[in-house]
PDB file of C-alpha atoms in Angstrom:
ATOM      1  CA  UNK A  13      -0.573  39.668  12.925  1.00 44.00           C
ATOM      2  CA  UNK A  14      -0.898  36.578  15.087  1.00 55.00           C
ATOM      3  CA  UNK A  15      -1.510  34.192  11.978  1.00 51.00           C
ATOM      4  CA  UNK A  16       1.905  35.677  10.663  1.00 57.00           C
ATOM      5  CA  UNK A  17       3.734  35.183  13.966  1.00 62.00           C
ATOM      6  CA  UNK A  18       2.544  31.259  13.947  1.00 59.00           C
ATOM      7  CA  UNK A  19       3.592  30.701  10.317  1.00 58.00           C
ATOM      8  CA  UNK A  20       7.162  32.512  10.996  1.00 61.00           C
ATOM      9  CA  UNK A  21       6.938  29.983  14.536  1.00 64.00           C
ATOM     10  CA  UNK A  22       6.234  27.077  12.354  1.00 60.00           C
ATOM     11  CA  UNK A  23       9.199  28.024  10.019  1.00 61.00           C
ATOM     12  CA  UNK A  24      11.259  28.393  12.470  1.00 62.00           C
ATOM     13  CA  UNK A  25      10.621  25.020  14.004  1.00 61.00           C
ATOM     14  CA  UNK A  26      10.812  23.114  10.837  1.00 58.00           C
ATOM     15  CA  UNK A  27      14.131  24.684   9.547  1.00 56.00           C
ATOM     16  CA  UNK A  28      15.458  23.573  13.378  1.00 55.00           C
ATOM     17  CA  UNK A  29      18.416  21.534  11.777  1.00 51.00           C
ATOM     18  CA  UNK A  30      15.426  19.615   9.538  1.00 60.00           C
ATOM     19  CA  UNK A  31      14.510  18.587  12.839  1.00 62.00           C
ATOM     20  CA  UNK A  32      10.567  18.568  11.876  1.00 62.00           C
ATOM     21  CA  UNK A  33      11.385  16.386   8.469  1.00 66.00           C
ATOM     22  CA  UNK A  34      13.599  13.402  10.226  1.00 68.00           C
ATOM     23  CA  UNK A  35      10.745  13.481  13.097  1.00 66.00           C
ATOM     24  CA  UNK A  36       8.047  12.737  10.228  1.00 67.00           C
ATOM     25  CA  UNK A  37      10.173  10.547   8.116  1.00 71.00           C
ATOM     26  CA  UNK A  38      10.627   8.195  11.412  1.00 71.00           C
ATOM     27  CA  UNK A  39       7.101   8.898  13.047  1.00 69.00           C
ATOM     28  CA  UNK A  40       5.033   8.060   9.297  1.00 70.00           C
ATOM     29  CA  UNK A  41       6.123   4.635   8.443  1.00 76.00           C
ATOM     30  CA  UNK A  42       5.324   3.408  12.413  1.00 73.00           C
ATOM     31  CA  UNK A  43       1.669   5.832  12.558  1.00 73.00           C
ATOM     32  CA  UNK A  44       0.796   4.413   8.598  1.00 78.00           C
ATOM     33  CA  UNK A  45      -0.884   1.150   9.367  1.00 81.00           C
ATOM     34  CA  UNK A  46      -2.487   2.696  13.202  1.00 78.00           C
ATOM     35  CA  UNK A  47      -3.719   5.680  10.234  1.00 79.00           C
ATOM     36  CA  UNK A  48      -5.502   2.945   7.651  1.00 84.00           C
ATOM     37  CA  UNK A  49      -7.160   1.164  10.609  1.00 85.00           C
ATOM     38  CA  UNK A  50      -8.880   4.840  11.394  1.00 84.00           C
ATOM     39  CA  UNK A  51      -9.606   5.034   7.617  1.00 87.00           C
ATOM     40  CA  UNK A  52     -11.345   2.062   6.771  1.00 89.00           C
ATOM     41  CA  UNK A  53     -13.657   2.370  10.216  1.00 90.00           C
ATOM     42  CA  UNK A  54     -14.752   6.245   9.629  1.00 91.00           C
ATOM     43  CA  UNK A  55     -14.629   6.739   5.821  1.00 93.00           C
ATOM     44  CA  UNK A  56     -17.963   5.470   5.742  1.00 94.00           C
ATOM     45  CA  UNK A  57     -21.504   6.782   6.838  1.00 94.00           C
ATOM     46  CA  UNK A  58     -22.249   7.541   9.972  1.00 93.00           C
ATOM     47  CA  UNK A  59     -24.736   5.073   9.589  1.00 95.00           C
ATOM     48  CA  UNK A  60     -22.187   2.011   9.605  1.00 94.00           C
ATOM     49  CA  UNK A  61     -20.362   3.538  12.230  1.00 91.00           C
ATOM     50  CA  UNK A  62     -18.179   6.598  10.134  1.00 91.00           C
ATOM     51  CA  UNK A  63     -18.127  10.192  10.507  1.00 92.00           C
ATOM     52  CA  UNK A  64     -19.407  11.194   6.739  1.00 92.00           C
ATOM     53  CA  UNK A  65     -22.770  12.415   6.776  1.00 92.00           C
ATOM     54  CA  UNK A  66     -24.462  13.473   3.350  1.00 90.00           C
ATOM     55  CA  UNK A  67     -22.569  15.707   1.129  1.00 89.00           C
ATOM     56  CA  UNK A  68     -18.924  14.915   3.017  1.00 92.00           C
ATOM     57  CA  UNK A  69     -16.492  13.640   0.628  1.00 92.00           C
ATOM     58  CA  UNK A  70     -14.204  11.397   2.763  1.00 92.00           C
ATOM     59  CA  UNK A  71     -11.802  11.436   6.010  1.00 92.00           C
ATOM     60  CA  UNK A  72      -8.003  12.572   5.892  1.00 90.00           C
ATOM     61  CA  UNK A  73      -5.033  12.832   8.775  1.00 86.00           C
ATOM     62  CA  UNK A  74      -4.003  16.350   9.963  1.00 84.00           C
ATOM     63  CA  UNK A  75      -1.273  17.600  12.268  1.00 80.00           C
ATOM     64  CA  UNK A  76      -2.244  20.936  13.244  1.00 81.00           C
ATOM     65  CA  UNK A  77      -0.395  23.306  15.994  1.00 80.00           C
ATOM     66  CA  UNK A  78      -1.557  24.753  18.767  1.00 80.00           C
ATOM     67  CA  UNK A  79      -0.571  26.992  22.020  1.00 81.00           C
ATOM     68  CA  UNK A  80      -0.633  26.034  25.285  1.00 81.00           C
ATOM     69  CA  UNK A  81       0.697  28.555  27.664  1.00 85.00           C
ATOM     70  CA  UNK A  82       3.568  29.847  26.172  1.00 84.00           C
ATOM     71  CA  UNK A  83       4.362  26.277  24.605  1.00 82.00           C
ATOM     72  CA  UNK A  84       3.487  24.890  21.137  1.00 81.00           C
ATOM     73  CA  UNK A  85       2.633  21.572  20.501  1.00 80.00           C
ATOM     74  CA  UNK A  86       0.836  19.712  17.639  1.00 80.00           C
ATOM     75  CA  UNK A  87      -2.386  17.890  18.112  1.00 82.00           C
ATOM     76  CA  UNK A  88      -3.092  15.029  15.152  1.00 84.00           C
ATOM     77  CA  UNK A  89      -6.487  14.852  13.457  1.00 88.00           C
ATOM     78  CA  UNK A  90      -8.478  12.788  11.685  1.00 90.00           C
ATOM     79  CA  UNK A  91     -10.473  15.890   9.319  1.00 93.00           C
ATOM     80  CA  UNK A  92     -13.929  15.066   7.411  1.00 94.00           C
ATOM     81  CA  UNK A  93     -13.603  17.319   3.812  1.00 93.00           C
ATOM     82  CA  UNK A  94     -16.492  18.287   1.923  1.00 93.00           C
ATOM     83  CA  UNK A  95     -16.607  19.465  -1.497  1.00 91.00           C
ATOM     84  CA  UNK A  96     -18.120  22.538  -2.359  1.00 88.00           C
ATOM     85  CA  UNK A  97     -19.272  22.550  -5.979  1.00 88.00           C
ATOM     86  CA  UNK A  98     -19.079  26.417  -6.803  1.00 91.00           C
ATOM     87  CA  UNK A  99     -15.363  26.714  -5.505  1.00 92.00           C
ATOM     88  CA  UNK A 100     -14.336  23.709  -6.982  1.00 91.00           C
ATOM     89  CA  UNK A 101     -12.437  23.305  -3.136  1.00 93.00           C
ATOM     90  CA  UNK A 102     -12.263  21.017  -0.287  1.00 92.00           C
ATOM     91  CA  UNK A 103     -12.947  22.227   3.102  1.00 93.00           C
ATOM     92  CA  UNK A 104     -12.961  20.271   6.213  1.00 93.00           C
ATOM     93  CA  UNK A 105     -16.046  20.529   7.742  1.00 93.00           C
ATOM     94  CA  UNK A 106     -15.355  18.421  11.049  1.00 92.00           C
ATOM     95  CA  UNK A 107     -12.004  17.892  13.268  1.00 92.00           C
ATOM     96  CA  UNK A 108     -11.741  14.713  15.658  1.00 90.00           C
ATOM     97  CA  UNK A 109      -8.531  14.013  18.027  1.00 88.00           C
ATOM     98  CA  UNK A 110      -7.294  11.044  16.915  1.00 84.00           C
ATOM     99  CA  UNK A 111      -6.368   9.946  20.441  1.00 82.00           C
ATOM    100  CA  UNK A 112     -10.302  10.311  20.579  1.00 84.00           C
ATOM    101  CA  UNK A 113     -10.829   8.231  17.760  1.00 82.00           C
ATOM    102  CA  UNK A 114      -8.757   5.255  18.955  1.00 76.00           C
ATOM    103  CA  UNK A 115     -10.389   4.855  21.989  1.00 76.00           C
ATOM    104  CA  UNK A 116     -13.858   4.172  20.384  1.00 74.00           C
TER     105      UNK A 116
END
């Protein structure tokens, strides 16, 4: 029941007046090149300094929501996927904070 009451939450907060749509359409052009800087320095091995280790596929950006309190916020994430060959699906197999990121 919880998962249902957090997608009906998340409805709710993106049909505010398209409130969640204008906030991405301003927010993505400025975060785009800060995102391709985090791309380029961990879509790589973790060898040369990346997060992929063998069998990871490659990096992607996440915003994902989560409770604090009674509040919601959103917390943005840079996501390692991994393909899994049976399923024919990507899963992510790690989550980092991108505030954590940029300060490395």
């Amino acid at each position: 029941m919880k998962g249902l009451q957090m997608i009906k939450r998340m409805r709710q907060m993106a049909s505010g007046q398209g409130m969640m749509e204008q906030m991405a359409e301003q927010l993505l052009p400025m975060a785009e090149p800060v995102l391709q800087q985090l791309f380029e320095k961990f879509n790589k091995p973790v060898e040369d300094g990346g997060l992929l280790e063998d069998g990871d596929y490659g990096v992607g950006f996440s915003i994902m929501p989560m409770k604090k309190g009674e509040e919601w916020t959103f917390i943005y994430l840079i996501v390692v996927y991994t393909y899994d060959d049976e399923t024919g699906r990507m899963y992510i197999s790690k989550k980092k904070p991108v505030t954590e990121l940029a300060n490395q």
